[in-house]
Coordinates of C-alpha atoms and ligand atoms in Angstrom, one line a residue:
M1 CA 0.0 0.0 0.0
I2 CA 1.2 3.4 -0.8
V3 CA 1.2 5.9 2.1
R4 CA 0.7 9.4 1.0
R5 CA 1.6 12.6 2.8
R6 CA -1.7 14.2 3.7
P7 CA -2.4 17.6 2.4
V8 CA -2.2 19.9 5.4
F9 CA -4.9 22.4 6.0
G10 CA -3.9 26.1 6.2
L11 CA -0.7 25.6 4.2
W12 CA -2.1 26.4 0.9
I13 CA -0.4 29.0 -1.1
S14 CA -2.7 31.8 -2.2
L15 CA -2.3 32.9 -5.8
A16 CA -5.0 35.4 -5.2
L17 CA -5.3 38.2 -7.6
A18 CA -5.4 40.5 -4.6
A19 CA -8.0 43.2 -4.5
G20 CA -6.6 46.3 -6.1
C21 CA -4.6 44.4 -8.8
S22 CA -7.0 45.4 -11.5
D23 CA -7.4 43.2 -14.5
A24 CA -9.4 44.8 -17.2
D25 CA -10.9 41.5 -18.3
L26 CA -12.2 40.6 -14.9
T27 CA -15.3 42.7 -14.8
G28 CA -18.3 41.6 -12.7
P29 CA -18.6 38.9 -10.2
L30 CA -17.4 35.4 -11.2
A31 CA -18.7 32.4 -9.3
Y32 CA -18.2 28.7 -9.7
E33 CA -21.2 26.8 -10.7
E34 CA -22.1 24.0 -8.2
Q35 CA -22.6 20.4 -9.3
P36 CA -26.2 19.4 -9.0
G37 CA -25.7 17.0 -6.1
M38 CA -24.8 19.9 -3.9
T39 CA -28.5 21.0 -3.7
R40 CA -30.7 18.3 -5.4
E41 CA -31.0 14.6 -6.2
V42 CA -30.4 13.6 -9.8
D43 CA -30.8 10.1 -11.1
G44 CA -30.5 8.6 -7.6
K45 CA -26.9 9.8 -7.1
S46 CA -25.5 11.1 -3.8
H47 CA -26.7 14.5 -2.9
L48 CA -26.9 17.0 -0.1
A49 CA -30.4 18.2 -0.8
D50 CA -31.6 17.5 2.8
K51 CA -28.3 18.3 4.6
P52 CA -28.0 22.1 4.8
K53 CA -25.3 22.0 7.5
I54 CA -23.1 19.6 5.7
R55 CA -23.6 21.5 2.4
E56 CA -22.4 24.7 4.0
K57 CA -19.3 22.8 5.3
A58 CA -18.6 21.4 1.9
R59 CA -18.9 24.9 0.4
A60 CA -16.5 26.3 3.0
V61 CA -14.0 23.4 2.4
L62 CA -14.0 24.0 -1.3
A63 CA -13.5 27.7 -0.9
K64 CA -10.6 27.1 1.5
L65 CA -8.9 24.6 -0.7
Y66 CA -9.3 26.1 -4.1
G67 CA -10.3 29.7 -3.5
P68 CA -13.8 31.2 -3.1
N69 CA -14.2 32.2 -6.7
P70 CA -12.2 32.0 -10.0
K71 CA -10.5 35.3 -9.3
E72 CA -8.9 34.0 -6.2
I73 CA -7.0 30.7 -6.6
H74 CA -5.8 28.7 -3.7
V75 CA -3.4 25.7 -4.2
P76 CA -3.9 23.0 -1.7
E77 CA -0.8 21.2 -0.6
G78 CA -0.1 18.0 -2.5
A79 CA -2.2 19.1 -5.6
P80 CA -0.9 17.7 -8.9
F81 CA 0.0 21.0 -10.6
S82 CA 3.4 21.8 -12.2
K83 CA 5.9 24.3 -10.8
D84 CA 6.7 27.7 -12.1
E85 CA 10.3 29.0 -12.6
S86 CA 10.6 29.8 -8.9
G87 CA 9.6 26.2 -8.0
T88 CA 6.1 27.2 -6.8
V89 CA 3.6 24.4 -7.3
G90 CA 0.6 25.8 -9.0
G91 CA 2.5 28.9 -10.0
L92 CA 1.3 28.6 -13.6
L93 CA -2.4 28.9 -12.7
A94 CA -3.0 32.6 -12.0
N95 CA -2.5 35.7 -14.1
H96 CA 1.1 36.1 -13.0
L97 CA 4.2 34.0 -12.9
R98 CA 6.6 33.8 -10.0
T99 CA 10.1 34.2 -11.5
A100 CA 13.5 34.2 -10.0
E101 CA 13.4 38.0 -10.2
G102 CA 10.0 38.2 -8.3
P103 CA 6.4 38.1 -9.5
K104 CA 5.8 39.0 -13.1
R105 CA 2.3 40.1 -14.0
L106 CA 0.9 38.7 -17.2
P107 CA -2.5 40.2 -17.7
H108 CA -3.1 38.0 -20.7
A109 CA -1.2 34.9 -19.7
G110 CA -1.2 32.4 -16.9
G111 CA -3.6 29.4 -16.8
F112 CA -6.7 31.3 -15.8
A113 CA -6.3 34.1 -18.3
L114 CA -5.5 31.8 -21.2
Y115 CA -8.3 29.5 -20.3
R116 CA -10.7 32.4 -20.1
R117 CA -9.7 33.7 -23.5
H118 CA -9.4 30.4 -25.4
C119 CA -11.4 27.7 -23.7
L120 CA -14.1 29.2 -21.5
H121 CA -16.6 29.9 -24.3
C122 CA -16.9 26.1 -24.9
H123 CA -15.8 24.5 -21.6
G124 CA -17.4 27.0 -19.2
L125 CA -16.1 29.0 -16.3
S126 CA -16.2 26.0 -13.9
G127 CA -15.1 23.5 -16.5
A128 CA -18.6 22.1 -16.7
G129 CA -18.6 22.0 -20.5
D130 CA -21.3 24.6 -20.6
G131 CA -19.8 27.7 -22.1
P132 CA -21.9 29.9 -24.4
T133 CA -20.8 28.1 -27.5
A134 CA -21.5 24.6 -26.1
P135 CA -25.1 24.3 -27.1
F136 CA -24.1 24.8 -30.7
V137 CA -21.5 22.1 -31.1
F138 CA -21.8 18.3 -31.2
P139 CA -20.3 16.4 -29.5
P140 CA -20.5 18.8 -26.6
P141 CA -17.3 20.1 -24.9
R142 CA -15.9 18.0 -22.1
D143 CA -17.1 18.6 -18.5
F144 CA -13.7 18.4 -16.7
R145 CA -15.2 18.1 -13.2
R146 CA -15.1 14.3 -13.0
G147 CA -11.5 13.9 -14.0
L148 CA -12.6 11.6 -16.8
Y149 CA -11.0 11.9 -20.2
K150 CA -11.6 9.9 -23.3
F151 CA -8.4 9.9 -25.2
T152 CA -5.7 8.6 -22.9
S153 CA -2.8 6.3 -22.8
T154 CA -3.8 5.1 -19.4
P155 CA -6.3 2.3 -18.6
N156 CA -10.0 2.9 -19.1
G157 CA -11.3 5.1 -16.2
A158 CA -7.8 6.1 -15.0
R159 CA -6.8 9.7 -14.9
P160 CA -5.0 10.9 -18.1
D161 CA -1.2 11.3 -18.3
R162 CA -0.1 14.9 -18.8
D163 CA 1.1 13.9 -22.4
D164 CA -2.5 12.9 -23.2
L165 CA -3.9 16.3 -22.3
R166 CA -1.0 18.0 -24.0
R167 CA -1.7 16.1 -27.2
T168 CA -5.4 17.0 -27.1
V169 CA -4.8 20.7 -26.7
R170 CA -1.9 20.9 -29.2
D171 CA -3.5 18.7 -31.9
G172 CA -7.2 19.1 -31.2
L173 CA -9.7 16.3 -31.5
H174 CA -10.2 15.7 -35.2
G175 CA -13.7 15.7 -36.5
T176 CA -15.0 17.6 -33.4
S177 CA -15.1 21.3 -32.6
M178 CA -12.2 20.9 -30.2
P179 CA -9.5 23.1 -32.0
A180 CA -5.8 22.5 -32.3
F181 CA -4.0 25.2 -30.3
E182 CA -0.5 24.5 -31.6
A183 CA -0.4 27.6 -33.8
L184 CA -2.2 29.8 -31.3
L185 CA -0.4 29.1 -28.0
T186 CA 3.3 28.7 -27.2
K187 CA 4.6 25.6 -25.5
E188 CA 4.7 27.5 -22.2
E189 CA 1.2 28.7 -22.6
I190 CA -0.1 25.2 -23.3
E191 CA 1.5 24.1 -20.0
Q192 CA -0.2 26.9 -18.2
V193 CA -3.6 26.0 -19.7
L194 CA -3.1 22.3 -18.9
D195 CA -2.5 23.2 -15.2
Y196 CA -5.8 25.1 -15.2
V197 CA -7.7 22.2 -16.8
T198 CA -6.2 20.0 -14.1
F199 CA -7.2 22.6 -11.4
L200 CA -10.8 22.5 -12.6
S201 CA -10.8 18.7 -12.6
V202 CA -9.4 18.2 -9.1
R203 CA -11.7 20.9 -7.8
G204 CA -14.7 19.2 -9.4
E205 CA -13.6 15.8 -8.2
T206 CA -13.1 17.1 -4.7
E207 CA -16.6 18.6 -4.8
L208 CA -18.1 15.2 -5.8
A209 CA -16.1 13.4 -3.1
L210 CA -17.4 15.9 -0.5
I211 CA -21.0 15.3 -1.7
E212 CA -20.5 11.5 -1.5
E213 CA -19.0 11.7 1.9
G214 CA -21.6 14.1 3.2
F215 CA -24.4 12.0 1.8
I216 CA -23.7 9.2 4.2
G217 CA -23.2 11.6 7.1
D218 CA -25.6 12.9 9.7
D219 CA -26.4 16.6 9.3
E220 CA -26.3 17.1 13.0
D221 CA -22.9 15.5 13.4
P222 CA -20.5 18.2 14.4
D223 CA -17.6 16.1 13.1
A224 CA -19.0 15.7 9.6
L225 CA -16.4 16.6 7.0
E226 CA -13.8 17.4 9.6
D227 CA -10.2 18.2 8.6
D228 CA -8.7 14.7 8.5
V229 CA -11.7 13.3 6.6
V230 CA -11.2 16.0 4.0
A231 CA -7.5 15.4 3.9
D232 CA -8.1 11.7 3.1
L233 CA -10.6 12.7 0.3
T234 CA -8.2 15.2 -1.3
S235 CA -5.2 12.9 -1.1
A236 CA -7.3 10.2 -2.9
V237 CA -8.2 12.7 -5.6
F238 CA -4.6 13.9 -6.1
G239 CA -3.2 10.4 -5.9
K240 CA -5.1 9.3 -8.9
W241 CA -3.5 12.1 -10.9
E242 CA 0.0 11.4 -9.6
D243 CA -0.3 7.7 -10.4
A244 CA -1.3 8.3 -14.0
A245 CA 2.2 8.6 -15.4
D246 CA 3.0 5.1 -14.0
K247 CA 0.0 3.7 -15.7
V248 CA 0.7 4.6 -19.3
V249 CA 0.2 1.5 -21.4
D250 CA 3.3 0.7 -23.5
P251 CA 2.8 -2.1 -26.0
P252 CA 5.4 -4.7 -25.1
V253 CA 5.7 -5.9 -28.7
A254 CA 6.5 -3.8 -31.7
R255 CA 3.9 -3.1 -34.3
T256 CA 3.4 -5.9 -36.8
P257 CA 4.3 -4.3 -40.2
S258 CA 1.1 -3.9 -42.2
S259 CA 0.6 -6.6 -44.8
P260 CA -2.4 -8.0 -46.5
E261 CA -2.3 -11.0 -44.1
S262 CA -2.2 -8.8 -41.0
V263 CA -5.0 -6.6 -42.3
R264 CA -7.2 -9.7 -43.0
R265 CA -6.5 -11.1 -39.6
G266 CA -7.6 -7.8 -38.1
R267 CA -10.7 -7.8 -40.3
D268 CA -11.7 -11.2 -39.1
L269 CA -11.2 -10.1 -35.5
F270 CA -13.2 -7.0 -36.1
L271 CA -16.1 -9.0 -37.6
G272 CA -16.2 -11.5 -34.7
R273 CA -15.2 -14.3 -37.0
T274 CA -12.5 -15.6 -34.6
K275 CA -12.9 -17.6 -31.4
E276 CA -12.6 -14.4 -29.4
K277 CA -15.9 -13.2 -30.8
L278 CA -15.2 -9.5 -30.6
E279 CA -18.1 -7.1 -30.7
C280 CA -16.6 -4.3 -32.8
A281 CA -19.2 -4.8 -35.6
G282 CA -22.1 -4.7 -33.2
C283 CA -21.3 -1.1 -32.5
H284 CA -19.4 0.0 -35.6
G285 CA -21.5 -1.9 -38.1
V286 CA -20.6 -4.8 -40.4
K287 CA -19.3 -2.3 -42.9
G288 CA -17.6 -0.1 -40.3
R289 CA -19.9 2.8 -40.9
G290 CA -20.7 3.5 -37.3
D291 CA -24.2 2.0 -37.7
G292 CA -24.0 -1.2 -35.6
K293 CA -27.2 -2.8 -34.3
S294 CA -26.5 -2.2 -30.7
F295 CA -26.8 1.6 -31.2
V296 CA -29.8 3.8 -32.1
D297 CA -30.4 3.9 -35.9
P298 CA -28.2 6.7 -37.4
D299 CA -31.1 8.4 -39.1
V300 CA -33.1 8.6 -35.9
F301 CA -30.0 9.8 -34.1
N302 CA -29.3 12.6 -36.6
R303 CA -33.0 13.7 -36.5
V304 CA -33.0 14.0 -32.7
V305 CA -29.5 15.6 -32.4
F306 CA -29.2 17.8 -35.4
R307 CA -32.7 18.7 -36.6
G308 CA -34.2 21.4 -34.4
D309 CA -33.4 23.6 -31.4
P310 CA -30.5 22.0 -29.4
S311 CA -32.2 23.0 -26.1
K312 CA -35.3 20.9 -27.0
M313 CA -33.5 17.6 -27.6
A314 CA -35.2 16.0 -24.7
E315 CA -38.6 16.7 -26.3
R316 CA -37.5 15.0 -29.5
V317 CA -36.3 12.0 -27.5
A318 CA -39.7 11.8 -25.7
Q319 CA -41.4 11.5 -29.1
L320 CA -39.5 8.3 -29.9
D321 CA -41.2 4.9 -29.5
E322 CA -40.6 3.2 -26.1
P323 CA -37.9 0.7 -27.1
T324 CA -35.9 3.3 -29.0
Q325 CA -36.1 5.7 -26.0
E326 CA -34.9 2.9 -23.8
L327 CA -31.9 2.2 -26.2
W328 CA -31.3 5.9 -26.4
K329 CA -30.9 6.1 -22.6
Q330 CA -28.5 3.1 -22.6
K331 CA -26.3 4.7 -25.2
L332 CA -25.5 8.0 -23.6
D333 CA -21.9 8.7 -22.6
E334 CA -20.7 9.1 -19.0
W335 CA -21.6 12.8 -19.1
G336 CA -25.2 12.1 -20.3
N337 CA -24.6 13.1 -23.9
P338 CA -25.8 11.1 -27.0
L339 CA -23.0 8.9 -28.3
R340 CA -22.2 7.6 -31.8
P341 CA -19.6 4.8 -32.6
A342 CA -17.0 6.2 -35.0
N343 CA -17.5 5.7 -38.8
L344 CA -14.3 3.7 -39.6
T345 CA -14.6 4.1 -43.4
V346 CA -13.4 7.7 -43.0
P347 CA -9.8 8.2 -41.8
V348 CA -10.6 10.7 -39.1
Y349 CA -9.7 9.7 -35.5
K350 CA -10.4 12.1 -32.6
G351 CA -7.6 10.7 -30.5
G352 CA -5.0 10.8 -33.3
R353 CA -4.1 8.6 -36.3
R354 CA -0.7 7.3 -35.3
P355 CA -0.7 3.5 -34.9
I356 CA 0.0 3.9 -31.2
D357 CA -3.1 6.1 -30.8
L358 CA -5.2 3.4 -32.3
Y359 CA -3.4 0.8 -30.3
W360 CA -4.5 2.6 -27.1
R361 CA -8.1 3.1 -28.3
I362 CA -8.4 -0.7 -29.0
A363 CA -6.3 -2.1 -26.1
K364 CA -7.7 0.1 -23.4
G365 CA -10.9 1.5 -24.8
I366 CA -12.3 5.0 -24.7
T367 CA -13.1 6.2 -21.1
G368 CA -16.7 7.2 -20.6
A369 CA -17.7 6.5 -24.2
Q370 CA -18.7 2.8 -24.0
M371 CA -15.9 1.6 -26.3
P372 CA -14.5 -1.2 -24.1
A373 CA -10.9 -2.3 -23.4
H374 CA -9.9 -5.3 -25.5
Y375 CA -6.7 -6.2 -23.7
P376 CA -6.3 -8.8 -22.2
G377 CA -9.2 -10.5 -24.1
I378 CA -6.9 -10.5 -27.2
D379 CA -3.1 -10.3 -27.3
H380 CA -0.8 -7.5 -28.4
A381 CA -0.1 -8.9 -31.8
Q382 CA -3.9 -9.2 -32.4
I383 CA -4.3 -5.6 -31.4
W384 CA -1.7 -4.6 -34.0
D385 CA -3.5 -6.6 -36.6
I386 CA -6.7 -4.7 -35.9
V387 CA -4.8 -1.4 -36.0
N388 CA -3.5 -2.4 -39.4
F389 CA -7.1 -3.2 -40.5
V390 CA -8.5 0.0 -39.2
L391 CA -5.8 2.1 -41.0
A392 CA -6.4 0.2 -44.2
L393 CA -10.2 0.2 -44.2
P394 CA -10.9 3.7 -45.5
Y395 CA -8.8 3.0 -48.6
Q396 CA -9.9 -0.6 -49.1
P397 CA -13.7 -0.7 -48.3
E398 CA -13.8 -3.9 -50.3
L399 CA -12.3 -5.6 -47.2
L400 CA -15.8 -5.6 -45.7
E401 CA -17.6 -6.1 -49.0
E402 CA -16.2 -9.4 -50.2
P403 CA -19.0 -11.8 -51.1
G404 CA -19.9 -13.7 -48.0
V405 CA -18.0 -11.7 -45.5
A406 CA -20.6 -9.2 -44.6
A407 CA -23.5 -11.6 -45.0
E408 CA -21.7 -14.1 -42.6
A409 CA -21.1 -11.4 -40.0
E410 CA -24.7 -10.2 -40.3
A411 CA -25.9 -13.8 -39.7
V412 CA -23.6 -14.1 -36.7
R413 CA -25.2 -11.0 -35.2
R414 CA -28.8 -12.3 -35.5
Ligands
LIG1 C1 -15.2 25.4 -30.0 C2 -15.3 24.7 -28.8 C3 -14.0 24.3 -28.0 C4 -13.0 25.1 -27.5 C5 -12.8 26.6 -27.8 C6 -12.2 24.3 -26.7 N1 -12.6 23.0 -26.7 FE1 -11.8 21.5 -25.7 N2 -13.3 20.2 -26.3 C7 -14.3 20.6 -27.2 C8 -15.1 19.5 -27.4 C9 -16.4 19.5 -28.3 C10 -14.6 18.4 -26.8 C11 -15.1 16.9 -26.7 C12 -15.1 16.2 -28.0 C13 -15.6 14.8 -27.8 O1 -15.9 14.4 -26.7 O2 -15.6 14.0 -28.8 C14 -13.4 18.9 -26.1 C15 -12.6 18.1 -25.2 C16 -11.5 18.6 -24.6 C17 -10.7 17.9 -23.7 C18 -10.9 16.4 -23.3 C19 -10.2 15.4 -24.2 C20 -10.5 14.0 -23.7 O3 -9.6 13.1 -23.8 O4 -11.5 13.7 -23.2 C21 -9.7 18.7 -23.2 C22 -8.6 18.4 -22.2 C23 -9.9 20.0 -23.8 N3 -11.0 19.9 -24.6 C24 -9.2 21.1 -23.5 C25 -9.4 22.4 -24.0 C26 -8.6 23.5 -23.7 C27 -7.5 23.6 -22.8 C28 -9.1 24.5 -24.5 C29 -8.6 26.0 -24.6 C30 -7.1 26.1 -24.8 C31 -10.2 24.0 -25.2 N4 -10.4 22.7 -24.9 C32 -11.0 24.8 -26.1 C33 -14.6 21.9 -27.6 C34 -13.8 23.0 -27.4
LIG2 C1 -19.9 -1.2 -27.2 C2 -19.6 -0.5 -28.4 C3 -18.2 -0.5 -29.0 C4 -17.4 -1.6 -29.2 C5 -17.7 -3.1 -28.9 C6 -16.3 -1.1 -30.0 N1 -16.4 0.2 -30.1 FE1 -15.1 1.4 -31.1 N2 -16.1 3.1 -30.5 C7 -17.4 3.0 -29.9 C8 -17.8 4.4 -29.7 C9 -19.1 4.8 -29.1 C10 -16.8 5.2 -30.3 C11 -16.8 6.7 -30.3 C12 -16.4 7.4 -29.0 C13 -16.4 8.9 -29.1 O1 -16.3 9.4 -30.2 O2 -16.6 9.5 -28.1 C14 -15.8 4.3 -30.8 C15 -14.6 4.8 -31.4 C16 -13.7 4.0 -32.1 C17 -12.6 4.5 -32.8 C18 -12.3 5.9 -33.1 C19 -11.2 6.4 -32.1 C20 -10.9 7.9 -32.3 O3 -9.8 8.3 -32.0 O4 -11.8 8.6 -32.8 C21 -12.0 3.4 -33.4 C22 -10.8 3.3 -34.2 C23 -12.7 2.2 -32.9 N3 -13.8 2.6 -32.1 C24 -12.4 0.9 -33.2 C25 -13.0 -0.2 -32.6 C26 -12.6 -1.6 -32.8 C27 -11.5 -2.0 -33.7 C28 -13.4 -2.4 -32.0 C29 -13.3 -3.8 -31.7 C30 -11.9 -4.3 -31.4 C31 -14.3 -1.5 -31.3 N4 -14.1 -0.2 -31.7 C32 -15.3 -1.9 -30.4 C33 -18.0 1.9 -29.5 C34 -17.6 0.6 -29.5

């Protein structure tokens, strides 16, 4: 068991933009949005709806740990942020940097300022994925507050490695509205913004942990959410981020060079024609078009998601027949958004098109998006065969159109 140093209360470093340090962009009050469980019950999840005293404690704990509002950032001890030039953990978060020569004010740099300028309109002030642009894009921007990220090199459900987040911000997520920031931000600025994304994640995860802990507590208990309980909660949250780098999945065998034989082996695995009976086609379709039978029909999906006012999607869902509504509910992602399997006949991959990117997608799945991990169900060589098949398919659609192949796969599915 790993014993962690507990974050000590009262030792946080305040990166507050102290009153008087005016920042022209920071007009008006800025407040974090609370997660629903703080005040109401949603889908049977933990909540503090009937625990006003614990709720107030949870609010106070969050304000103490992370600052009362986005203008005043606190860095709890042990938090997984990087250091600035002066060695201060979390020094990249605020609108100023601590340098060897002393504090350097950067009105338009620092994690918070860059985030506000480049990311907030999609990802929202609290990282809830609800910025003003969010209703107009599909898929919707990520809600950072659960610490869950789709395109990682770490096991399904684990926190992302810093490199994973860096790749997303630098290269964007192809085929979605998540832009590539390589040309817009310097390397240093990308690091600053990554720290801020991590800040919003751990803040959100701490909030959820407080709600869960408070939910099982008694509102009259004076010791509820006391310091050492909170210290345990935060060290669990930070620990997951610290452990991520050690969890990166490195394929132990080199990629099998692509060859017609390897591609065909990958094809047969994809279609579930081998003894492992993989389910790829059930989701991605027997022709790889993203129209597998276990998901809602693509025409229905497109009608509900794209035809009409985005804020009225729930009404369109309510008009579907009952079995389709049921299937719809089962096929939401972890954040409650409608989900579509990728169309593999088009060479656009959100998480990157390098063989290693596809290796990760197949071996360890896509967190929060129902695409399961396939290792250890199949071995590394088989994963590379599937990677070779996936990379070949857009240019050789006949792989899934040979007489008998599709029909046979279709029959297996019935
Ligand atoms: C125009 C809207 C938009 C802007 C601006 C934007 N994003 Fe995103 N971002 C998205 C969308 C949409 C997704 C989710 C795509 C998906 O789930 O397929 C996303 C996902 C992400 C993810 C999660 C990746 C994963 O593996 O789950 C990160 C991290 C991220 N964005 C960071 C940023 C940062 C940092 C900025 C600013 C520098 C930014 N985004 C600006 C739309 C945007
Ligand atoms: C239970 C359903 C399911 C199964 C089984 C499944 N996938 Fe997926 N897959 C998805 C979904 C859903 C997405 C899209 C996730 C997203 O965009 O958020 C996806 C995305 C992908 C992507 C795109 C990754 C990217 O970066 O955009 C590839 C490639 C892929 N799957 C290949 C496969 C292969 C190969 C198999 C079988 C070994 C497989 N999938 C099995 C549901 C599934």
